[in-house]
Structures are given as structure tokens and as C-alpha cells.
Coordinates of C-alpha atoms in Angstrom, one line a residue:
X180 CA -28.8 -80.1 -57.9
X181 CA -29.8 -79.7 -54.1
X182 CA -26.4 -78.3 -53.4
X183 CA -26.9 -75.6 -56.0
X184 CA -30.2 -75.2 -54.7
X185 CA -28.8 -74.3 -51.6
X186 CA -26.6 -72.1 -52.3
X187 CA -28.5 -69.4 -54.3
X188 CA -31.0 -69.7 -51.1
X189 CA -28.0 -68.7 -49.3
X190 CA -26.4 -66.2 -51.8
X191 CA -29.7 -64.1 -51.5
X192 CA -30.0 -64.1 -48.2
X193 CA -26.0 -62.7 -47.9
X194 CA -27.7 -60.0 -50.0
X195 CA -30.6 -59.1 -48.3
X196 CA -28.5 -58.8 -45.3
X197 CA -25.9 -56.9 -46.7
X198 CA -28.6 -54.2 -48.1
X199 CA -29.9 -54.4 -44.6
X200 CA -26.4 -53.4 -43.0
X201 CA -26.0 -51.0 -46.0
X202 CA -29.2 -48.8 -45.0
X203 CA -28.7 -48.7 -41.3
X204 CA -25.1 -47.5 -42.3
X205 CA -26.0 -44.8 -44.0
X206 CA -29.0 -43.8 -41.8
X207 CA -26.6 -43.1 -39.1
X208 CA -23.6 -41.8 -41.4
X209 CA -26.1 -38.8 -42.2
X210 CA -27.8 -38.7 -38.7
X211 CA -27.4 -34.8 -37.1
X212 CA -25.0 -34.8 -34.0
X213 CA -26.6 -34.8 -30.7
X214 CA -26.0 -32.2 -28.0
X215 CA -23.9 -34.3 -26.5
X216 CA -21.9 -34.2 -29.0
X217 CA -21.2 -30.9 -30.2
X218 CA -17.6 -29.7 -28.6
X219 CA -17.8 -27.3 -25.6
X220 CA -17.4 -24.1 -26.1
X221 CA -14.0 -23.0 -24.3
X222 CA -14.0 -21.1 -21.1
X223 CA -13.8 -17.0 -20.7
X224 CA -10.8 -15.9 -20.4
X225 CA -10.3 -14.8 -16.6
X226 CA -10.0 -11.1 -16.3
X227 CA -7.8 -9.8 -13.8
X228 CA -9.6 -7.1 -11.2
X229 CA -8.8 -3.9 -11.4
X230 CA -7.5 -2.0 -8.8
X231 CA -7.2 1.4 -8.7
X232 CA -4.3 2.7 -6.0
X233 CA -3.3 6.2 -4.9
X234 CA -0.8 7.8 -2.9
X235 CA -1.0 10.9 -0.9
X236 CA 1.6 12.5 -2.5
X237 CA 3.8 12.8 -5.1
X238 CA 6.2 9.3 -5.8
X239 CA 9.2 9.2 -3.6
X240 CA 11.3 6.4 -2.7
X241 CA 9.2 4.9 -0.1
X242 CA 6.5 4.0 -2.5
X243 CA 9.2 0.9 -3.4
X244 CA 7.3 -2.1 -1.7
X245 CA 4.2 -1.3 -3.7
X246 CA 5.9 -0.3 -7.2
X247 CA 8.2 -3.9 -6.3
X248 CA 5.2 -5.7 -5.8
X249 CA 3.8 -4.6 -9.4
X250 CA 6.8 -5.4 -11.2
X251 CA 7.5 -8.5 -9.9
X252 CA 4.2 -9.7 -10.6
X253 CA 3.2 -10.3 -7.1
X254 CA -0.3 -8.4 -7.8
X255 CA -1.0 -10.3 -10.9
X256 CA -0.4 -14.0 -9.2
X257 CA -3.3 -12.4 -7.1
X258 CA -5.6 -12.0 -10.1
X259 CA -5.4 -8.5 -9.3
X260 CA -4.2 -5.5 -12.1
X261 CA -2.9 -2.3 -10.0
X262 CA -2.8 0.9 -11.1
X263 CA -1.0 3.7 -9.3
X264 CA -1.7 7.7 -9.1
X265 CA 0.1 9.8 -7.1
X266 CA -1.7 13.3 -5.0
X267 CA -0.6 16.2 -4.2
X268 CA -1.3 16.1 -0.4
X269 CA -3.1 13.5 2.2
X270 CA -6.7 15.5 1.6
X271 CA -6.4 14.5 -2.2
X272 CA -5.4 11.1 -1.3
X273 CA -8.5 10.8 0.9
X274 CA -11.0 12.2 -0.7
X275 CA -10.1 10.1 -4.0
X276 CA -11.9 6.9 -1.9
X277 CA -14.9 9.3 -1.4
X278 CA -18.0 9.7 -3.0
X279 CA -17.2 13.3 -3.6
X280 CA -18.7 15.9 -5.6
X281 CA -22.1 13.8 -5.8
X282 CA -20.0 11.2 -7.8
X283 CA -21.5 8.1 -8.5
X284 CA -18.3 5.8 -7.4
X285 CA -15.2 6.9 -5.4
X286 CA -12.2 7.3 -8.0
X287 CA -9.8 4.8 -6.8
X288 CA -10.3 1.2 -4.5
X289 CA -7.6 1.5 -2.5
X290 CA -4.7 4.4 -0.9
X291 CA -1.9 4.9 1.0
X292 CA -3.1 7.5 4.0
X293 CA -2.5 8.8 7.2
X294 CA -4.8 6.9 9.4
X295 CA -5.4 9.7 12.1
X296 CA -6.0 11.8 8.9
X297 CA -8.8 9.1 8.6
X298 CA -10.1 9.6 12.0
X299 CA -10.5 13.1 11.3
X300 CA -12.0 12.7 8.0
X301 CA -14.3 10.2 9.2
X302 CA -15.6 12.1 11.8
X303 CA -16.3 14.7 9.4
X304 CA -17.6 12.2 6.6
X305 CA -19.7 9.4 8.4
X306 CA -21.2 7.9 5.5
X307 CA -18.0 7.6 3.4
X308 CA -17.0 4.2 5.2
X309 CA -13.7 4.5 4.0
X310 CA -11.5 1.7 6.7
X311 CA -7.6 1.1 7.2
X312 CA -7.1 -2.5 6.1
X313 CA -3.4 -2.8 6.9
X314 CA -0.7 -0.8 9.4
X315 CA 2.3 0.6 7.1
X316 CA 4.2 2.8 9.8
X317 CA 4.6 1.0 12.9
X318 CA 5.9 4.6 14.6
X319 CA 4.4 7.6 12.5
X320 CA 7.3 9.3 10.2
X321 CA 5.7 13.1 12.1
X322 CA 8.5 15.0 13.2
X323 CA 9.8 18.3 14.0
X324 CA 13.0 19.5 12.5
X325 CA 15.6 22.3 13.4
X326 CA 18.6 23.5 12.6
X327 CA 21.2 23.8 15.4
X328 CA 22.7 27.2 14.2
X329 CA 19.2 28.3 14.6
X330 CA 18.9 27.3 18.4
X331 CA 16.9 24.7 18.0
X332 CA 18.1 21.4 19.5
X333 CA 15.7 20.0 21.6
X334 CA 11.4 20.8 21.8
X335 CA 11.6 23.5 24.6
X336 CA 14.1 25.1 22.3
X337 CA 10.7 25.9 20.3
X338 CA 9.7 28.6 21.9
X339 CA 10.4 32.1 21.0
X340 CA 10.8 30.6 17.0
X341 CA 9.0 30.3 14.1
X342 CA 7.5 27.1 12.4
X343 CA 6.7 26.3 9.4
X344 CA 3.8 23.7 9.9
X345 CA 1.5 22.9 6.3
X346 CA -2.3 22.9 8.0
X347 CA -3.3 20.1 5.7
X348 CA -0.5 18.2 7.0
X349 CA -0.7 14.8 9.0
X350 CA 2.7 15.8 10.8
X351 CA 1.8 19.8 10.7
X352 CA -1.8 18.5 12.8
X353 CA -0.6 16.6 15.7
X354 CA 2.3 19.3 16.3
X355 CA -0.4 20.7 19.0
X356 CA -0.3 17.0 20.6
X357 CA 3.4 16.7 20.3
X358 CA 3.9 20.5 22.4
X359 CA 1.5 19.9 24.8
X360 CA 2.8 16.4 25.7
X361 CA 6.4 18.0 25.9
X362 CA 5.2 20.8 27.9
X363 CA 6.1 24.0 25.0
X364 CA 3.7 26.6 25.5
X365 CA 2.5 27.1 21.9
X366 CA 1.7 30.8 22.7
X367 CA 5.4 31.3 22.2
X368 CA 5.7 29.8 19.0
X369 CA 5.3 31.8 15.5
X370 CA 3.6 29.3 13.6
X371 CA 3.3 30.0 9.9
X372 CA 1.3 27.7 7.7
X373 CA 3.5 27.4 4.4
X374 CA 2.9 25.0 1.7
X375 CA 4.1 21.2 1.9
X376 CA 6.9 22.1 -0.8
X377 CA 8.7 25.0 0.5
X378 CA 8.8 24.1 3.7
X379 CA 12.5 22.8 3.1
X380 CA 13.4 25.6 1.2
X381 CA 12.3 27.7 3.6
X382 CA 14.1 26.6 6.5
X383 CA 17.3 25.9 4.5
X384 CA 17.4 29.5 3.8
X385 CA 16.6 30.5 7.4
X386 CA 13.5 32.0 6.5
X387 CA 11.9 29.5 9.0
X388 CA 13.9 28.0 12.5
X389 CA 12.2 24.6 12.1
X390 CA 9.7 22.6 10.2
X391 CA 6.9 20.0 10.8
X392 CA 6.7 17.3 8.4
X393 CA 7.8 13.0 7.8
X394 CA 11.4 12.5 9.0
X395 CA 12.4 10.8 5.5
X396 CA 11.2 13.7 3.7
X397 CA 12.7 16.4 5.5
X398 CA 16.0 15.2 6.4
X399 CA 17.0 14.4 3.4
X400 CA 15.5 17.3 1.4
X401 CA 17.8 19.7 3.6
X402 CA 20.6 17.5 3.0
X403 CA 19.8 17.5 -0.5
X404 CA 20.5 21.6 -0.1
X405 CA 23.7 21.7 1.4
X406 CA 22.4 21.6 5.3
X407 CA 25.4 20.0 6.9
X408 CA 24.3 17.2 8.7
X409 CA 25.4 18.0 12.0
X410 CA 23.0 21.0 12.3
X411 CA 19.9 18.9 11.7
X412 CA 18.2 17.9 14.0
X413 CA 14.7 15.0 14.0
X414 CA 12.5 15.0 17.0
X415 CA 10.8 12.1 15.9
X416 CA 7.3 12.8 17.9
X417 CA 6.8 9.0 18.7
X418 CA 10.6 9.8 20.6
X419 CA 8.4 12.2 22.2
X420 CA 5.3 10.5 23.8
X421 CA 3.2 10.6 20.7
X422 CA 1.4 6.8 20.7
X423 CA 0.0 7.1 17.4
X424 CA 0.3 4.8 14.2
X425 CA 1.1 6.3 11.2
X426 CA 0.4 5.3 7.5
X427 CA -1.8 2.9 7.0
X428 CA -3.3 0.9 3.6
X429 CA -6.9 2.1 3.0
X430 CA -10.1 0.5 1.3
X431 CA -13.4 2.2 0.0
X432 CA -16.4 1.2 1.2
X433 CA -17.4 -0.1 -2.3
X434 CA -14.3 -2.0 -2.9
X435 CA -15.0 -3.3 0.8
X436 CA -18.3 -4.4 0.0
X437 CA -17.6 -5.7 -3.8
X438 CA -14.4 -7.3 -3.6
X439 CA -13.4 -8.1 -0.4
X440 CA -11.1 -11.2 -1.5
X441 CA -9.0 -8.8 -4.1
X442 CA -8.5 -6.6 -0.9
X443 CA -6.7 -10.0 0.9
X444 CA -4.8 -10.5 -2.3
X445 CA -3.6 -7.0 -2.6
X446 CA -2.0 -7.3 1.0
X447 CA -0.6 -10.7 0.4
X448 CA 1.6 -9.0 -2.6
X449 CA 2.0 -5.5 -1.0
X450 CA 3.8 -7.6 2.3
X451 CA 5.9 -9.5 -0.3
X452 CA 6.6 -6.2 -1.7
X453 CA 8.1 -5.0 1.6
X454 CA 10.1 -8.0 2.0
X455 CA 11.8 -7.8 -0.9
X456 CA 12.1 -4.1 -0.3
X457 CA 13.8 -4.7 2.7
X458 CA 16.2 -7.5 2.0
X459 CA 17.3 -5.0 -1.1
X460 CA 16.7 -1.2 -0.9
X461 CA 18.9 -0.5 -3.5
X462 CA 17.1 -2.8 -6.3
X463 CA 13.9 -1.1 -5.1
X464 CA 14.6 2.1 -5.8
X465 CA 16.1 1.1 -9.2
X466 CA 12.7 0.3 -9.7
X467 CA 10.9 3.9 -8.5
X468 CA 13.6 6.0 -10.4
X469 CA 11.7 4.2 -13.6
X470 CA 8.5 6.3 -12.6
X471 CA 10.3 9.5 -11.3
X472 CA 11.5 11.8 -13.8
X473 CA 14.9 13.4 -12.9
X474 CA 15.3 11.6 -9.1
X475 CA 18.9 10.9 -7.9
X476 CA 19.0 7.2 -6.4
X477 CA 21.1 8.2 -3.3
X478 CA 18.3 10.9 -2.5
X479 CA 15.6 8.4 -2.7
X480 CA 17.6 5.3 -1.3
X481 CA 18.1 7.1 2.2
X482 CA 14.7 8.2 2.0
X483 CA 13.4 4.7 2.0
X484 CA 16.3 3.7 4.2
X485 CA 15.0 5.5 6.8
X486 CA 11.8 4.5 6.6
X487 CA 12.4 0.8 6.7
X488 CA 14.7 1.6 10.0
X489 CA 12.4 3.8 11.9
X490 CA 8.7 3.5 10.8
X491 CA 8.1 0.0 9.1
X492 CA 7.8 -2.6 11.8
X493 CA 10.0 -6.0 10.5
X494 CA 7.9 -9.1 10.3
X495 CA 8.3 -11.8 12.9
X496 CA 7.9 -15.1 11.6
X497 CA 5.8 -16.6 14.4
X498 CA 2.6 -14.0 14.0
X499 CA 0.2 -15.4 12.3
X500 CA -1.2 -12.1 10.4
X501 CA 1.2 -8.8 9.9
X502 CA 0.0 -5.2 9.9
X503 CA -2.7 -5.1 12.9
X504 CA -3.1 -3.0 15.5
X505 CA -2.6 -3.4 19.6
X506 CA -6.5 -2.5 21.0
X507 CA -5.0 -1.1 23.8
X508 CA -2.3 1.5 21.8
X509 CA -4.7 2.1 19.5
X510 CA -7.4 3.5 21.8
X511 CA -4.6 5.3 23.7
X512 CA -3.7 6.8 20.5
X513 CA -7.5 8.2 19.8
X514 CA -7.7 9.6 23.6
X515 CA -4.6 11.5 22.2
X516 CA -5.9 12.5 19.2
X517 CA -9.1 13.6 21.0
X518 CA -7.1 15.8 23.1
X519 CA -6.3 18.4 20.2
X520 CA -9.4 17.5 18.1
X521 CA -12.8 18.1 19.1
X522 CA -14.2 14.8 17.7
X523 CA -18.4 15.3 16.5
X524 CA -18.8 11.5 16.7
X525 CA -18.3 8.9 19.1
X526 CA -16.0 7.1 16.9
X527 CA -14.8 3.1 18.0
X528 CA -12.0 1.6 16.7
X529 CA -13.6 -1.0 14.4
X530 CA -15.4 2.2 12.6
X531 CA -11.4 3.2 11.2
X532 CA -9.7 -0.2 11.6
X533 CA -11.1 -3.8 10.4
X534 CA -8.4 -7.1 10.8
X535 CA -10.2 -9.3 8.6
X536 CA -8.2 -8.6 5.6
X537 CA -4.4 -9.2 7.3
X538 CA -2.3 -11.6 6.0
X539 CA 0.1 -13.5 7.5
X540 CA 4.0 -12.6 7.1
X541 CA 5.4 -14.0 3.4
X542 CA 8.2 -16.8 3.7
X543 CA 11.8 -15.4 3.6
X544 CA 13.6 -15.6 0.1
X545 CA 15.5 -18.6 -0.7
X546 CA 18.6 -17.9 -0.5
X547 CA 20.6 -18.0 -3.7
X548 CA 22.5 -21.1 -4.0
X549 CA 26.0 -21.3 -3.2
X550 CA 28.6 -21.3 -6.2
X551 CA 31.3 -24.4 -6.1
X552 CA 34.4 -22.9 -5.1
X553 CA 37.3 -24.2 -7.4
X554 CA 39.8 -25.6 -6.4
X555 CA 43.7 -23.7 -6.7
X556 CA 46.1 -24.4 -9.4
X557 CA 42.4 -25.7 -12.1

């Protein structure tokens, strides 16, 4: 009787504590999640910046290390999305950068341009704060180029003929520089300020006796209309005493100010770009041709041939940071400029060059692995 006793005692309390279990169960069954644990929301997607490039002219083939760099994704490892434009002339070019016409923001971030072009237009433009960020052209592509069967062979030979020299022209401006340096009295010279494209044309007909202009361009655009070889002749002006640098990578002041890390970026692709541009002309101007309408690939291969040969200085290895300038050349080269241009300002070199962006030269290629050679008679 005491055992039964016992256990309906303990066959309620089972109950009671299984009622007890039961409640708490479903108190926190239906209890709201916490904060802590609602799933994160996930992250924004990372928007590449934008980056809005110009030339300062029409696409040839030495726009290859930056149209490269684009398709081979170099820009976009960068978190960086180029665009490219190209102008008509170097004032287009520049002025694109500019706050110009009262506009509220510059057009485009970042250019190809002429960086004693720059000098001038700064000089002009204080405020517009537009800086070279990285040297392109080593030794300036400005030339002078005759024809033999029209007496012209060397820069005396200048005299007594007529040039066709585009004002608005890098190469057409420092012509004074390049005469007075080789001692050709200008007073004897008939120059006539043609436009950029029929300078060519012009003296391939013999309408003109020589032309100022970039050695890639010329050259081969005379070749290009039957001029023999033979009778063409290049005084390349940095043969000729001329110090200057040339081409140059340029940056707004807003870009400068906003995105200072996208400008680093854009060089460390842009030098990759060369690179590869260099180590294979031919598959970078495969890629140009895709953006110009009509272009023959031999026309625009020697083009860029010649610039990688004469204007675009090959990385060394042991620099630690590519496309700078030497202080000393570089304020040689602005005495010289100052010596045909009648500067307003007292311009110093950091107001048209800044270093902090420079990168350091990319790593060679692998080279592609060798294939097993099999053996005879398998």
C-alpha cells in the first residue's frame, strides 16, 4: 500500500515537471529573434571608379599601351573603369581637364598631353592645376621633315624654303627653339601655318619643302603616299639640342584632390600596358585596329614601332619608380622653353610635375613554358 503510495507521489510530480518543461519550451519556441540574431545584411557591391581618359588627337597606333592595358584588364584589377575619347588637337586635349566655359567639373580625369604644351597652358591658366603625373616620351617625337628632291637635308638647308608648321602644334611651337639652337635665321624661312591634317599632303605634293610635326606621324604618313623612303628626311629636334621631354600622362586638379590612389592605379596598369606593348607591337596594334575604322596594321605598327625605338624610354629593372623626371634636365628644358616663350608666371617645376604618383617598373612576363621536344622515329 506504501509502495503504491509512493508512486502516484512520484507520477505527479513527473507531471508537474514535465508541464513545467512544456511552458518554458514553448515560451522560447515563440520568443522574437534578437538583433543579434537577424542575418547581416550582405555587403555593397564595390563599384569600380570611373575614369575618364582623353587623347590629344585622333587614335593611332601609339595609343596601344593604354587600349592593351584596357583589354587585358589591367585597369579593372585596379578597381578602376577607363574610358577613352580621342581630340582633335593638343588644345582640345587640354582644355578637356579644365574647368572651361564656367563648367562645373573638367570633362575627363585624366589625358595624354604635351607637357611643354602644359607649361604654356599653365602659365596662361593658373588656377586650372592641371599636373603631369607620369613621363611617356623620354625624347619628344617634334621633328622637322624634308624631302631631299626638295633640298632639304640637313636644318641650314631651311632657309630660303617654306614650312608648313600647324601653330597649335607642340612640334610646330618649339620649331623657333629648334632654329635658334641650330643657328637658321628664321627670317629666311616662309613659314605657313597649315592645318595638322594636310600638312602631309601638302608636302607630298610639293606644295610645302618640309613640315613640323611627331616623327611617327609624319614619316610614315608620307610613306603611306608614295614618298620613297630615301628622300625623307627626320631631324628629330632632341638630335638637335632640344632638352625637352615630350608626352607626358596628365591629371586634373579634381581627380588630384579626389582620387589620388585611382591616379597610382591607373599608372601601375598603363606601365604594364607598355610592357606588353613592347615585348609584342604586333598583338598591340591588333588591338587598336578594333577602335580604328579603315586603318592598315603595317601603317600603324611602324608608327608605334618608332615610337617605342625613339621616344619611350625602356624600363630598367633596378629603379625603383618609372616615368620621372631628372630636376636638372627638366629645369634646363624650361630655361629653353623660356627662351621662345615669354612666360607671365614664375613657374617651378613641382607647379607642372608631381612624383608622388610613379610606380615602380612591372615584372617581366613569364616566359611561356618550353614545349617537350619529341623524340625522332615516335
Amino acid at each position: 500500500m506504501k509502495n503504491l503510495e509512493a508512486i502516484a507521489r512520484w507520477v505527479g510530480a513527473g507531471s508537474l515537471l514535465f508541464a513545467v518543461l512544456a511552458a518554458c519550451f514553448a515560451v522560447f519556441a515563440f520568443r522574437p529573434a534578437t538583433a543579434q540574431q537577424t542575418p547581416p545584411a550582405p555587403p555593397a557591391v564595390q563599384q569600380d571608379i570611373k575614369v575618364r581618359f582623353t587623347l590629344d588627337r585622333p587614335i593611332d597606333g601609339t595609343a596601344a599601351p593604354l587600349l592593351l592595358a584596357i583589354e587585358r584588364g589591367y585597369f579593372k584589377a585596379e578597381g578602376l573603369e577607363v574610358t577613352v575619347d580621342a581630340a582633335v588637337n593638343a588644345f582640345d586635349g587640354m582644355t578637356r581637364l579644365a574647368l572651361a566655359n564656367g563648367a562645373a567639373e573638367p570633362t575627363h580625369d585624366m589625358s595624354f598631353g604635351d607637357i611643354n604644351f602644359l607649361m604654356r597652358y599653365r602659365d596662361q591658366n593658373p588656377p586650372t592645376g592641371i599636373k603631369a603625373v607620369f613621363i611617356v616620351y623620354d625624347k619628344p617625337a617634334y621633328a622637322l621633315i624634308g624631302r631631299r628632291s626638295r633640298g632639304v637635308q640637313f636644318p641650314k638647308d631651311l632657309e630660303g624654303k617654306r614650312l608648313g608648321a600647324p601653330g597649335i602644334d607642340p612640334a610646330g611651337s618649339v620649331w623657333p627653339l629648334f632654329a635658334r639652337l641650330n643657328s637658321v635665321d628664321v627670317s629666311k624661312v616662309t613659314v605657313m601655318n597649315v592645318g595638322p591634317q594636310v600638312r602631309a599632303p601638302m608636302l607630298a605634293a610639293g606644295e610645302v619643302d618640309a613640315i613640323a610635326g611627331n616623327s611617327f606621324s609624319a614619316f610614315v604618313d608620307l610613306k603611306d603616299r608614295s614618298v620613297q623612303p630615301e628622300d625623307i628626311v627626320v631631324l628629330l629636334m632632341a638630335d638637335y639640342g632640344v632638352t625637352l621631354y615630350g608626352s607626358a600622362i596628365l591629371a586634373s586638379a579634381k581627380f588630384q584632390t579626389e582620387k589620388p590612389d585611382a591616379i597610382r592605379g591607373f599608372l601601375r596598369a598603363y606601365v604594364k600596358g607598355v610592357r606588353d606593348t613592347a615585348a609584342n607591337p604586333s598583338a598591340a596594334i591588333d588591338i587598336v585596329l578594333t577602335r580604328m575604322q579603315g586603318a592598315r596594321k603595317e601603317v600603324e605598327l611602324e608608327r608605334l614601332q618608332i615610337a617605342l625605338t625613339q621616344n619611350i624610354k625602356k624600363f630598367d629593372p633596378k629603379d625603383t619608380a618609372v616615368g620621372g623626371v631628372d630636376p636638372q634636365r627638366f629645369a634646363a628644358g624650361m630655361e629653353q622653353l623660356g627662351t621662345i616663350y615669354s612666360f607671365k608666371n614664375k613657374l617651378k617645376a613641382e607647379d607642372i610635375f608631381d612624383a608622388q604618383y610613379l610606380p615602380a617598373p612591372p615584372p617581366a612576363a613569364a616566359p611561356a613554358p618550353k614545349q617537350p621536344q619529341k623524340k625522332k622515329g615516335k
